[in-house]
Amino acid sequence: MHDDRTLIEARLKRVLDERIRPAVYPESIPLDVAVWTAPGEPVPVAEGLAATPEPTAVGAAWGAPWATSWFRVIGTVPKEWAGKTVEAILDLGFDENMPGFQCEGLVYRPDGTPVKGLNPRNQWVRIAAPATGGEDVHLHIEGASNPVILDYHPFLPTQLGDKETAGSEPQYKLARMDLAVFDETVWQLVIDLEVLGELMQELPEDSGRRYAVVRAIGRALDAVDLQDVNGSAPAARAELEAVLASPAEPSAHRISAVGHAHIDSAWLWPLRETVRKVARTTSNMTALLEDEPDFVFAMSQAQQWAWVKEHRPEVWTKVKKAVADGRFVPAGGMWVESDTNMPGSEAMARQFVHGKRFFLDEFGVENDEAWLPDTFGFAAGLPQIIKAAGSKWLLTQKISWSQTNRFPHHTFNWEGIDGTRIFTHFPPVDTYNCSMKGSEIAHAAKNFKDKGVARHSLAPTGWGDGGGGTTREMIAKAGRLSNLEGSATVEWETPAAFFEKAEAEYPNAPVWVGELYLELHRATLTSQAGTKQGNRRSEHLLREAELWAATAAVRSPEFSYPYEELDRIWKTVLLHQFHDILPGSSIAWVHREARATYAAVADELNGIIDAAQRALAGEEGGTGTLVFNSTPHTREGVPAGGARPATVDGQSAIASRADGGYVLDNGLLRVEIDAHGLIVSAYDIVADRETVAPGLAANLPQIHADFPNMWDAWDVDEFYRNTVTDLTEADAVEPGESEPGKDGASVRVVRSFGDSRLTQVLSLAPGSTRIDIDTEVDWHETEKFLKLAFPLDIHAERYASETQFGHFYRATHTNTSWEAAKFEACNHRFVHMEEPGWGVALVTDSTYGHDVTRTVRATGDAGTTTTVRVSLLRAPRFPDPETDQGVHRFRHALVPGAGIGDAVREGYRINLPERRITGGTEVAPLVTVDNDAVVVTAVKLADDGSGDVVVRFHESRGGRAKATLTAGFPVGSVAVTDLLERPLADAAEPERAGDGVALTLRPFELVTLRLTRA
């Protein structure tokens, strides 16, 4: 037989596009349309329904950027349509190639009942099935004219990303507002042909199955009367029955489809628009669940559920019913799908605390899985946090985007820094917006790395980002793929059902140790410095507020612990850790609001801290100055978590340097700053050891051109290193002024470059082994990358970066492509490197991105120079064309002679400045720990309002630790709990010694204790 496959494939495309798909709606009449545009921000539903609209028509322009237009559509079903299925086709001007990234709508009945969302791939509303004829149609559409930010030519700078700069030009034209007859037989024929046509493309060219499908499609197309598609559709479908009924091979790959609509909590739209995106999608999904008995839909991010409950109670009622039926599944157990690289230890824990508690309180649902398909890599400390929250599985997808190395597994055990292993799945379908296309299903089966030992994978199925979620077309395709020869099988299942099967079939899954580094989107560790700084400071203010409020509540009966305020603030901070807010990859509007939110959070938390400290200090009658120490280590004689007058030994001196510049000396550290304001020596006097590499200078600002190939705010490409300018010229190098109330010597350095200005104060305090570096940058560059370099005279093949509840080692060399790909990485408060017996730490109060390189000196001693560079600022132009423009302030400190314990201590110190209060009562700590290796990360009252004291701590140095935790109050009982403060059934009884608890911790082990007050 002649090979006519390509002829039939081309015929199928044209007949589908030009004849069969148009015949799905063979008859239609226009609806009458009127519109009212809200004058500002979105209005309540009742107000939109009650407004008086003006007549409009198809073809009319509508929708200024970010505006809301309320459309009213009315009509009557013709009598001659009796017995037929009738739908409204409501096209607001959609581009079908952009589901989730343009205008959207939510349809209401006149009484305010939501019907369903409108999206580019979901424009229909069922009116009657069957119709009797004469039915009145009266619907309202809340239309959101969200502008297209990520267009066909992506990454172009645009002012559309903020309502303050977006203008008022209409963005869309009404395309279709009709009543139409829906021919389900033709629609089913479309699905039949799409499924088989897509399958055909994936089958081997020489396979008998491919030829059988080709011939069946050819016969079906022969049976279609192009002048009467509707009348001939049954005959065409009959020609396809046999090939659709042929069952899958017993060895076929098995796909668990989970209905999904990955909605970024903010990204190319503001937070307020996400509230409406979620309402539209959940309306769609609850309606679809009623029509499709096998369908299961899962939604993560407790914050999004909370928005529906708060802002759309009419939608919430439907959602609650669907959850009760077991088919609308709360997933993930986190407050949002957060970034996991940058959130601090407690914040990462609280993502699970608040997320899981919401689902437990609202639905009685306990999540066993973490659900993070789109997060930009995963910190090595995350596995034990997942386990400590009572979960055991993780789903992710984004590591399929890595540019250099292909991850070797799709199902595996992920081992964190403390040895905890979490069963993890990385769907081989390589998308979290699966649409059930044959190419996607075939790719999942072919791509699956664990063939031969496992056969299950998961496919998150549905249009995300407000694209409406799963569609009836996807469900129809999945039905045909449930048992189809030549394809993987597809079954709708909950995430838990999938994980149970996958774990059972793969008990000895391979192990991946350490971080899941995404070889892409590395610049998200630096973009939008103000947002990152707001996050870091909020985390530490929350630590202080809980610590001092708990101490005051226990010690001062008149002080009331602010449960509700802290709960609300935590949720606000957690929301802003979403993986497009904290990483700096959202539009200008999002970051403008984030900066304002962080400022309000700081004001409120400082108020709580001040009130608690004044209650503890006994201010009335007191004249002394108490120093409150919020760090987990004793500081200048003040115990951790306590307050008393501070004691500082020694003094610092400043002297002129012979070759220009200055020398700072406090007897422990001698720092030479040259005439250019660079550190040319940082001499550890006690160890008799130089820190700065010979012939080089530290605290060196460097600037690079920064124009990645794509994803401007997200990416920095390795070629950025090819050009660099050292900012060595100084406008001024002069003695600095000490901070009020502080002793020490300092040097002030001012530099001008481009259109920007950099001012630094380098300080050496008495008794200190660190040089503090306060940096202010008035930044007005474009597409530039600013770093601060520290070339160190140290030979280290690896270095430590702080992560959640510990630290993680990375190589300083590039032996393999895996190591070379980590040319920009994340740290929390410190990076640390050492030779045996001597090390150096660089600590930071608000930056995350850094790089570490090593060279061998060609002259002199031929020693090794290890250079640490902290990333300060970028200036991408998409999606926010004004990213980081303006004034920024950073604090860093270089700590020569530091062990890993010193790095931990100094990292806390720079992030938790001392607070001074006038008072007469010294404050004893609420809890103390007698081993500095054991770091307390939280002291608070239990969330249930019982008054119990909750203490969370971990071993911080990577070794074993024995310690005694002693309470500064009478203790009744002690329980080891999970992160949600629930006693662990399998935990050993804590060893008691009065009001103390004896502890033995494994490396990086995380423990939560709940202490009842006697």
Tab-separated table of N, CA, C and O in Angstrom, residues 914-950:
chain	number	residue	atom	x	y	z
A	914	GLU	N	20.742	45.133	68.902
A	914	GLU	CA	20.306	45.307	70.292
A	914	GLU	C	19.287	46.425	70.391
A	914	GLU	O	19.268	47.346	69.578
A	915	ARG	N	18.417	46.317	71.355
A	915	ARG	CA	17.440	47.376	71.654
A	915	ARG	C	17.693	47.871	73.077
A	915	ARG	O	17.905	47.071	73.981
A	916	ARG	N	17.611	49.175	73.248
A	916	ARG	CA	17.894	49.787	74.542
A	916	ARG	C	16.625	50.417	75.108
A	916	ARG	O	15.941	51.161	74.405
A	917	ILE	N	16.334	50.085	76.346
A	917	ILE	CA	15.150	50.591	77.036
A	917	ILE	C	15.574	51.119	78.403
A	917	ILE	O	16.387	50.502	79.099
A	918	THR	N	15.025	52.251	78.796
A	918	THR	CA	15.266	52.761	80.147
A	918	THR	C	14.390	51.996	81.118
A	918	THR	O	13.170	51.908	80.944
A	919	GLY	N	14.998	51.396	82.128
A	919	GLY	CA	14.216	50.628	83.093
A	919	GLY	C	15.077	50.191	84.257
A	919	GLY	O	16.310	50.318	84.236
A	920	GLY	N	14.440	49.655	85.252
A	920	GLY	CA	15.164	49.267	86.449
A	920	GLY	C	15.164	47.782	86.726
A	920	GLY	O	15.731	47.347	87.736
A	921	THR	N	14.551	46.982	85.874
A	921	THR	CA	14.411	45.556	86.137
A	921	THR	C	15.116	44.748	85.066
A	921	THR	O	14.718	44.777	83.899
A	922	GLU	N	16.165	44.035	85.473
A	922	GLU	CA	16.801	43.141	84.521
A	922	GLU	C	15.839	42.006	84.175
A	922	GLU	O	15.029	41.591	84.998
A	923	VAL	N	15.926	41.516	82.941
A	923	VAL	CA	15.007	40.487	82.457
A	923	VAL	C	15.777	39.189	82.263
A	923	VAL	O	16.691	39.108	81.445
A	924	ALA	N	15.406	38.192	83.043
A	924	ALA	CA	16.007	36.873	82.864
A	924	ALA	C	15.365	36.193	81.662
A	924	ALA	O	14.179	36.385	81.387
A	925	PRO	N	16.123	35.396	80.923
A	925	PRO	CA	15.546	34.715	79.764
A	925	PRO	C	14.401	33.794	80.149
A	925	PRO	O	14.403	33.196	81.226
A	926	LEU	N	13.443	33.667	79.237
A	926	LEU	CA	12.348	32.736	79.465
A	926	LEU	C	12.836	31.300	79.367
A	926	LEU	O	12.349	30.414	80.081
A	927	VAL	N	13.792	31.053	78.468
A	927	VAL	CA	14.460	29.749	78.382
A	927	VAL	C	15.937	29.996	78.114
A	927	VAL	O	16.303	30.983	77.469
A	928	THR	N	16.776	29.102	78.604
A	928	THR	CA	18.204	29.163	78.310
A	928	THR	C	18.669	27.792	77.836
A	928	THR	O	18.101	26.762	78.203
A	929	VAL	N	19.707	27.804	77.011
A	929	VAL	CA	20.345	26.577	76.548
A	929	VAL	C	21.835	26.723	76.823
A	929	VAL	O	22.428	27.763	76.515
A	930	ASP	N	22.440	25.681	77.386
A	930	ASP	CA	23.824	25.813	77.855
A	930	ASP	C	24.869	25.377	76.825
A	930	ASP	O	26.027	25.161	77.170
A	931	ASN	N	24.473	25.259	75.572
A	931	ASN	CA	25.423	24.895	74.521
A	931	ASN	C	25.136	25.780	73.314
A	931	ASN	O	24.056	25.719	72.731
A	932	ASP	N	26.115	26.608	72.928
A	932	ASP	CA	25.908	27.545	71.820
A	932	ASP	C	25.662	26.859	70.485
A	932	ASP	O	25.185	27.496	69.535
A	933	ALA	N	26.019	25.584	70.382
A	933	ALA	CA	25.758	24.874	69.128
A	933	ALA	C	24.266	24.643	68.921
A	933	ALA	O	23.821	24.428	67.794
A	934	VAL	N	23.494	24.693	70.004
A	934	VAL	CA	22.047	24.513	69.923
A	934	VAL	C	21.412	25.898	69.846
A	934	VAL	O	21.494	26.672	70.794
A	935	VAL	N	20.809	26.190	68.714
A	935	VAL	CA	20.279	27.532	68.448
A	935	VAL	C	18.763	27.513	68.556
A	935	VAL	O	18.086	26.714	67.894
A	936	VAL	N	18.246	28.403	69.393
A	936	VAL	CA	16.798	28.552	69.538
A	936	VAL	C	16.306	29.488	68.442
A	936	VAL	O	16.763	30.628	68.329
A	937	THR	N	15.367	29.018	67.623
A	937	THR	CA	14.846	29.843	66.535
A	937	THR	C	13.508	30.474	66.864
A	937	THR	O	13.092	31.416	66.199
A	938	ALA	N	12.797	29.948	67.881
A	938	ALA	CA	11.503	30.535	68.245
A	938	ALA	C	11.210	30.258	69.704
A	938	ALA	O	11.404	29.148	70.200
A	939	VAL	N	10.746	31.302	70.397
A	939	VAL	CA	10.149	31.182	71.725
A	939	VAL	C	8.820	31.921	71.651
A	939	VAL	O	8.790	33.102	71.322
A	940	LYS	N	7.727	31.234	71.928
A	940	LYS	CA	6.403	31.804	71.717
A	940	LYS	C	5.409	31.104	72.619
A	940	LYS	O	5.730	30.101	73.249
A	941	LEU	N	4.212	31.646	72.678
A	941	LEU	CA	3.129	30.924	73.330
A	941	LEU	C	2.413	30.074	72.298
A	941	LEU	O	2.337	30.415	71.115
A	942	ALA	N	1.891	28.940	72.759
A	942	ALA	CA	1.238	27.999	71.851
A	942	ALA	C	0.086	28.673	71.127
A	942	ALA	O	-0.638	29.501	71.689
A	943	ASP	N	-0.097	28.291	69.863
A	943	ASP	CA	-1.108	28.929	69.024
A	943	ASP	C	-2.532	28.689	69.514
A	943	ASP	O	-3.442	29.430	69.144
A	944	ASP	N	-2.744	27.646	70.316
A	944	ASP	CA	-4.112	27.324	70.748
A	944	ASP	C	-4.598	28.182	71.907
A	944	ASP	O	-5.711	28.005	72.407
A	945	GLY	N	-3.766	29.137	72.352
A	945	GLY	CA	-4.186	30.031	73.417
A	945	GLY	C	-4.116	29.435	74.803
A	945	GLY	O	-4.594	30.040	75.774
A	946	SER	N	-3.501	28.269	74.947
A	946	SER	CA	-3.431	27.592	76.254
A	946	SER	C	-2.484	28.275	77.223
A	946	SER	O	-2.560	28.046	78.432
A	947	GLY	N	-1.572	29.077	76.721
A	947	GLY	CA	-0.553	29.676	77.563
A	947	GLY	C	0.700	28.843	77.665
A	947	GLY	O	1.689	29.272	78.282
A	948	ASP	N	0.715	27.636	77.055
A	948	ASP	CA	1.932	26.831	77.033
A	948	ASP	C	3.028	27.576	76.267
A	948	ASP	O	2.752	28.340	75.331
A	949	VAL	N	4.264	27.334	76.668
A	949	VAL	CA	5.408	27.948	75.999
A	949	VAL	C	5.982	26.953	75.000
A	949	VAL	O	6.243	25.792	75.335
A	950	VAL	N	6.157	27.402	73.772
A	950	VAL	CA	6.707	26.567	72.707
A	950	VAL	C	8.103	27.070	72.371
A	950	VAL	O	8.309	28.272	72.169
